[in-house]
Amino acid sequence: MKNLTIAIDGHASTGKSSIAKALATKYGYLYINSGSMYRAVTLFAIENNLLTMTKSNISLFIKKLREISINFKFNDHNLISEIYLNSRNIENEIGSMKVSELVSEVAAIPEIRKEMVKLQRTIDRDKGVVMDGRDIGSVVFPDADLKLFLTASASVRAKRRFEEMIKKGLKVSYDDIVYNINNRDMLDSTRSDSPLIIEKDAIVIDNSNMSIDDQINKISQLIEDKFSN
Ligand code: C5P
């Protein structure tokens, strides 16, 4: 049976990574969260004061990209593939509000996208892969076997994200989260390089009223259909 490439794109905070992770575990596939790569670059830029978006700083930023090495290492304890920036585990830091506020600006820079896409395409897909992001079905793997587009109402998404951050002990305001997810959707959908779009062959899932199990069951059915075709 052929191992599949599954692309999961969609709006901010629609639970793409939880679904992608659960599917990868169920089918023994590799899971890659491409958003965490853009977040890693953003964290690097914040720490190196590269985020004044003047022309000169963008070119310095692009030059500095050579100093960035991004890797994933599987953590056997929490069963999560964690992200490392130059050998430092940054799994927790990339979820901060500061990174969330700036990541879409960084992700709109074509030179940065080019590097990230190059890295994403080096992944060995033979054993099956689930990758989530914004341009996976459209740009990174246009040949993906299954393309999904997740969405949900903005209020449901903001509530889920708020609860997730509070659970992690982070101090955040609900209104800031609503603003951030709407703003990121707007920036991600309107940028000129690789905007967030719904591919013609993508299956749209509105998960506003679906549990994680509902979604896994629905997507598993789509995967089984691919196997039997
Ligand atoms: O997936 P996550 O919400 O963590 O992604 C953070 C941001 O990274 C997105 O809002 C988007 O700006 C950017 N991104 C992207 N392309 C991807 C994945 C993420 O532009 N494939």
Short mmCIF file of C-alpha atoms and ligand atoms in Angstrom, two decimals:
data_model
loop_
_atom_site.label_atom_id
_atom_site.label_comp_id
_atom_site.label_asym_id
_atom_site.label_seq_id
_atom_site.Cartn_x
_atom_site.Cartn_y
_atom_site.Cartn_z
CA MET A 1 0.00 0.00 0.00
CA LYS A 2 1.38 3.41 -1.00
CA ASN A 3 2.18 5.79 1.83
CA LEU A 4 0.40 9.07 1.32
CA THR A 5 1.40 12.72 1.36
CA ILE A 6 -1.33 14.58 3.23
CA ALA A 7 -1.45 18.38 3.04
CA ILE A 8 -3.47 20.22 5.70
CA ASP A 9 -3.90 23.93 5.10
CA GLY A 10 -6.35 26.36 6.59
CA HIS A 11 -7.09 29.38 8.73
CA ALA A 12 -5.22 30.28 11.92
CA SER A 13 -6.01 28.26 15.06
CA THR A 14 -8.24 25.68 13.39
CA GLY A 15 -6.45 22.83 15.17
CA LYS A 16 -4.49 21.78 12.09
CA SER A 17 -1.49 20.62 14.08
CA SER A 18 -3.53 18.50 16.53
CA ILE A 19 -5.28 16.79 13.63
CA ALA A 20 -2.07 16.35 11.66
CA LYS A 21 -0.30 14.89 14.69
CA ALA A 22 -3.13 12.45 15.44
CA LEU A 23 -3.27 11.28 11.81
CA ALA A 24 0.51 10.84 11.66
CA THR A 25 0.43 8.73 14.83
CA LYS A 26 -2.49 6.63 13.56
CA TYR A 27 -0.86 5.83 10.20
CA GLY A 28 2.79 5.84 11.33
CA TYR A 29 3.59 8.82 9.10
CA LEU A 30 6.00 11.66 9.67
CA TYR A 31 4.41 14.87 10.96
CA ILE A 32 5.79 18.28 10.05
CA ASN A 33 4.35 21.55 11.33
CA SER A 34 5.50 24.08 8.73
CA GLY A 35 4.09 27.00 10.75
CA SER A 36 6.63 26.26 13.47
CA MET A 37 9.40 26.84 10.90
CA TYR A 38 8.12 30.34 10.10
CA ARG A 39 7.76 30.91 13.84
CA ALA A 40 11.37 29.80 14.39
CA VAL A 41 12.64 32.30 11.83
CA THR A 42 10.50 35.00 13.47
CA LEU A 43 11.95 34.20 16.90
CA PHE A 44 15.45 34.44 15.43
CA ALA A 45 14.57 37.83 13.90
CA ILE A 46 13.17 39.14 17.20
CA GLU A 47 16.26 38.02 19.10
CA ASN A 48 18.58 39.61 16.55
CA ASN A 49 16.63 42.87 16.16
CA LEU A 50 15.97 42.28 12.48
CA LEU A 51 12.36 43.28 12.43
CA THR A 52 12.34 46.91 11.46
CA MET A 53 10.97 46.35 8.02
CA THR A 54 13.15 48.84 6.20
CA LYS A 55 14.78 47.68 3.00
CA SER A 56 18.23 47.53 4.57
CA ASN A 57 17.05 45.41 7.43
CA ILE A 58 15.26 42.97 5.17
CA SER A 59 18.46 42.42 3.23
CA LEU A 60 20.40 41.95 6.49
CA PHE A 61 17.68 39.52 7.60
CA ILE A 62 18.02 37.53 4.40
CA LYS A 63 21.81 37.45 4.75
CA LYS A 64 21.40 36.22 8.33
CA LEU A 65 19.16 33.37 7.14
CA ARG A 66 22.39 31.47 6.44
CA GLU A 67 23.02 31.40 10.20
CA ILE A 68 19.74 29.64 10.87
CA SER A 69 19.50 25.90 11.16
CA ILE A 70 16.07 24.42 11.83
CA ASN A 71 15.64 20.78 12.87
CA PHE A 72 12.92 18.58 14.33
CA LYS A 73 13.71 15.95 17.00
CA PHE A 74 11.20 13.42 18.22
CA ASN A 75 10.66 13.59 21.99
CA ASP A 76 9.94 10.05 23.25
CA HIS A 77 8.30 11.34 26.45
CA ASN A 78 5.56 13.56 25.04
CA LEU A 79 5.58 11.93 21.57
CA ILE A 80 6.00 15.32 19.91
CA SER A 81 8.39 16.20 17.12
CA GLU A 82 9.97 19.30 18.66
CA ILE A 83 11.58 22.15 16.81
CA TYR A 84 15.17 23.27 17.34
CA LEU A 85 16.74 26.55 16.25
CA ASN A 86 20.53 26.20 16.04
CA SER A 87 20.43 23.23 18.48
CA ARG A 88 18.17 25.00 20.98
CA ASN A 89 14.73 23.58 21.74
CA ILE A 90 12.29 26.44 21.04
CA GLU A 91 9.05 24.45 21.10
CA ASN A 92 7.55 26.60 23.87
CA GLU A 93 8.93 29.98 22.82
CA ILE A 94 7.46 29.89 19.33
CA GLY A 95 3.92 29.83 20.77
CA SER A 96 4.34 33.25 22.42
CA MET A 97 2.05 36.15 21.56
CA LYS A 98 5.05 38.22 20.43
CA VAL A 99 5.94 35.61 17.80
CA SER A 100 2.26 35.24 16.77
CA GLU A 101 2.03 39.00 16.26
CA LEU A 102 5.00 39.16 13.89
CA VAL A 103 5.08 35.80 12.11
CA SER A 104 2.76 36.66 9.23
CA GLU A 105 4.88 39.68 8.29
CA VAL A 106 7.98 37.50 8.23
CA ALA A 107 6.17 34.75 6.31
CA ALA A 108 5.22 37.23 3.58
CA ILE A 109 8.89 37.81 2.64
CA PRO A 110 9.50 35.82 -0.59
CA GLU A 111 13.16 35.03 0.16
CA ILE A 112 12.18 33.50 3.48
CA ARG A 113 9.40 31.43 1.92
CA LYS A 114 11.83 30.16 -0.71
CA GLU A 115 14.21 28.86 1.98
CA MET A 116 11.42 27.26 4.02
CA VAL A 117 9.86 25.54 1.01
CA LYS A 118 13.29 24.21 0.01
CA LEU A 119 13.69 22.73 3.50
CA GLN A 120 10.18 21.28 3.52
CA ARG A 121 10.79 19.54 0.21
CA THR A 122 13.93 17.79 1.49
CA ILE A 123 11.69 15.60 3.65
CA ASP A 124 11.65 11.95 2.69
CA ARG A 125 8.02 11.25 1.78
CA ASP A 126 8.40 7.51 1.18
CA LYS A 127 7.13 6.53 4.62
CA GLY A 128 4.17 8.91 4.40
CA VAL A 129 3.94 12.46 5.65
CA VAL A 130 1.33 14.80 7.08
CA MET A 131 2.33 18.44 6.80
CA ASP A 132 0.21 21.37 7.95
CA GLY A 133 0.48 25.03 7.02
CA ARG A 134 -0.88 27.57 4.55
CA ASP A 135 0.67 26.66 1.19
CA ILE A 136 1.28 22.93 1.48
CA GLY A 137 -1.29 21.80 -1.08
CA SER A 138 -0.73 24.78 -3.36
CA VAL A 139 3.04 25.26 -3.37
CA VAL A 140 5.04 22.78 -1.27
CA PHE A 141 3.39 19.53 -2.41
CA PRO A 142 0.94 20.31 -5.23
CA ASP A 143 1.03 16.56 -5.97
CA ALA A 144 -0.22 15.64 -2.46
CA ASP A 145 -2.50 12.58 -2.37
CA LEU A 146 -4.97 14.27 -0.06
CA LYS A 147 -5.47 18.01 0.38
CA LEU A 148 -7.53 19.30 3.27
CA PHE A 149 -8.52 22.85 4.12
CA LEU A 150 -9.60 23.42 7.72
CA THR A 151 -11.72 26.34 8.80
CA ALA A 152 -14.02 27.31 11.70
CA SER A 153 -15.80 30.40 12.91
CA ALA A 154 -13.45 33.07 14.29
CA SER A 155 -15.11 33.01 17.73
CA VAL A 156 -14.73 29.23 18.10
CA ARG A 157 -11.09 29.44 17.04
CA ALA A 158 -10.32 32.31 19.43
CA LYS A 159 -11.97 30.48 22.33
CA ARG A 160 -9.98 27.30 21.66
CA ARG A 161 -6.70 29.21 21.37
CA PHE A 162 -7.43 31.23 24.52
CA GLU A 163 -8.12 28.07 26.53
CA GLU A 164 -5.01 26.38 25.17
CA MET A 165 -2.79 29.32 26.17
CA ILE A 166 -4.35 29.65 29.62
CA LYS A 167 -3.77 25.91 30.14
CA LYS A 168 -0.10 26.45 29.33
CA GLY A 169 0.00 29.13 32.03
CA LEU A 170 0.44 32.00 29.55
CA LYS A 171 -1.05 35.40 30.33
CA VAL A 172 -3.11 36.51 27.33
CA SER A 173 -6.18 38.56 26.60
CA TYR A 174 -9.08 37.05 24.66
CA ASP A 175 -9.46 40.24 22.60
CA ASP A 176 -5.79 40.15 21.59
CA ILE A 177 -6.27 36.58 20.38
CA VAL A 178 -9.34 37.49 18.31
CA TYR A 179 -7.41 40.36 16.75
CA ASN A 180 -4.36 38.18 16.09
CA ILE A 181 -6.15 35.32 14.34
CA ASN A 182 -8.18 37.68 12.14
CA ASN A 183 -5.13 39.75 11.31
CA ARG A 184 -3.04 36.68 10.45
CA ASP A 185 -5.81 35.30 8.20
CA MET A 186 -5.98 38.64 6.41
CA LEU A 187 -2.19 38.91 5.94
CA ASP A 188 -1.84 35.24 4.97
CA SER A 189 -4.67 35.41 2.40
CA THR A 190 -3.65 38.69 0.78
CA ARG A 191 0.14 38.40 0.49
CA SER A 192 1.43 38.20 -3.06
CA ASP A 193 3.74 35.20 -2.58
CA SER A 194 1.90 31.90 -1.87
CA PRO A 195 -1.28 33.31 -0.34
CA LEU A 196 -3.59 31.06 1.63
CA ILE A 197 -6.12 29.77 -0.91
CA ILE A 198 -8.47 26.84 -1.22
CA GLU A 199 -7.07 24.58 -3.91
CA LYS A 200 -9.61 23.20 -6.42
CA ASP A 201 -8.89 19.64 -5.34
CA ALA A 202 -8.92 20.36 -1.58
CA ILE A 203 -11.64 19.08 0.73
CA VAL A 204 -12.91 21.82 3.03
CA ILE A 205 -13.73 20.85 6.60
CA ASP A 206 -15.49 23.37 8.83
CA ASN A 207 -14.75 22.03 12.30
CA SER A 208 -16.66 24.68 14.31
CA ASN A 209 -18.94 21.94 15.66
CA MET A 210 -16.68 18.92 15.36
CA SER A 211 -14.58 17.22 18.01
CA ILE A 212 -11.06 16.01 17.24
CA ASP A 213 -12.42 12.44 17.08
CA ASP A 214 -15.14 13.50 14.59
CA GLN A 215 -12.47 15.02 12.38
CA ILE A 216 -10.12 12.03 12.63
CA ASN A 217 -12.98 9.69 11.70
CA LYS A 218 -13.95 11.80 8.71
CA ILE A 219 -10.37 12.19 7.44
CA SER A 220 -9.58 8.50 8.09
CA GLN A 221 -12.49 7.63 5.80
CA LEU A 222 -11.00 9.87 3.10
CA ILE A 223 -7.63 8.17 3.58
CA GLU A 224 -9.17 4.66 3.41
CA ASP A 225 -10.91 5.74 0.17
CA LYS A 226 -7.50 6.71 -1.25
CA PHE A 227 -6.10 3.30 -0.27
CA SER A 228 -8.92 1.42 -1.95
CA ASN A 229 -8.66 3.44 -5.19
O1 C5P B 1 0.50 27.23 11.65
P1 C5P B 1 0.77 28.47 12.45
O2 C5P B 1 -0.49 29.21 12.81
O3 C5P B 1 1.64 28.24 13.62
O4 C5P B 1 1.58 29.40 11.46
C1 C5P B 1 2.04 30.67 11.88
C2 C5P B 1 2.13 31.59 10.67
O5 C5P B 1 3.15 31.11 9.77
C3 C5P B 1 0.89 31.72 9.80
O6 C5P B 1 -0.04 32.66 10.29
C4 C5P B 1 1.49 32.14 8.47
O7 C5P B 1 1.75 33.53 8.45
C5 C5P B 1 2.82 31.41 8.44
N1 C5P B 1 2.79 30.18 7.64
C6 C5P B 1 2.92 30.30 6.29
N2 C5P B 1 3.01 29.17 5.51
C7 C5P B 1 2.97 27.96 6.06
C8 C5P B 1 2.80 27.82 7.45
C9 C5P B 1 2.70 28.97 8.23
O8 C5P B 1 2.95 31.39 5.75
N3 C5P B 1 3.09 26.88 5.29
#
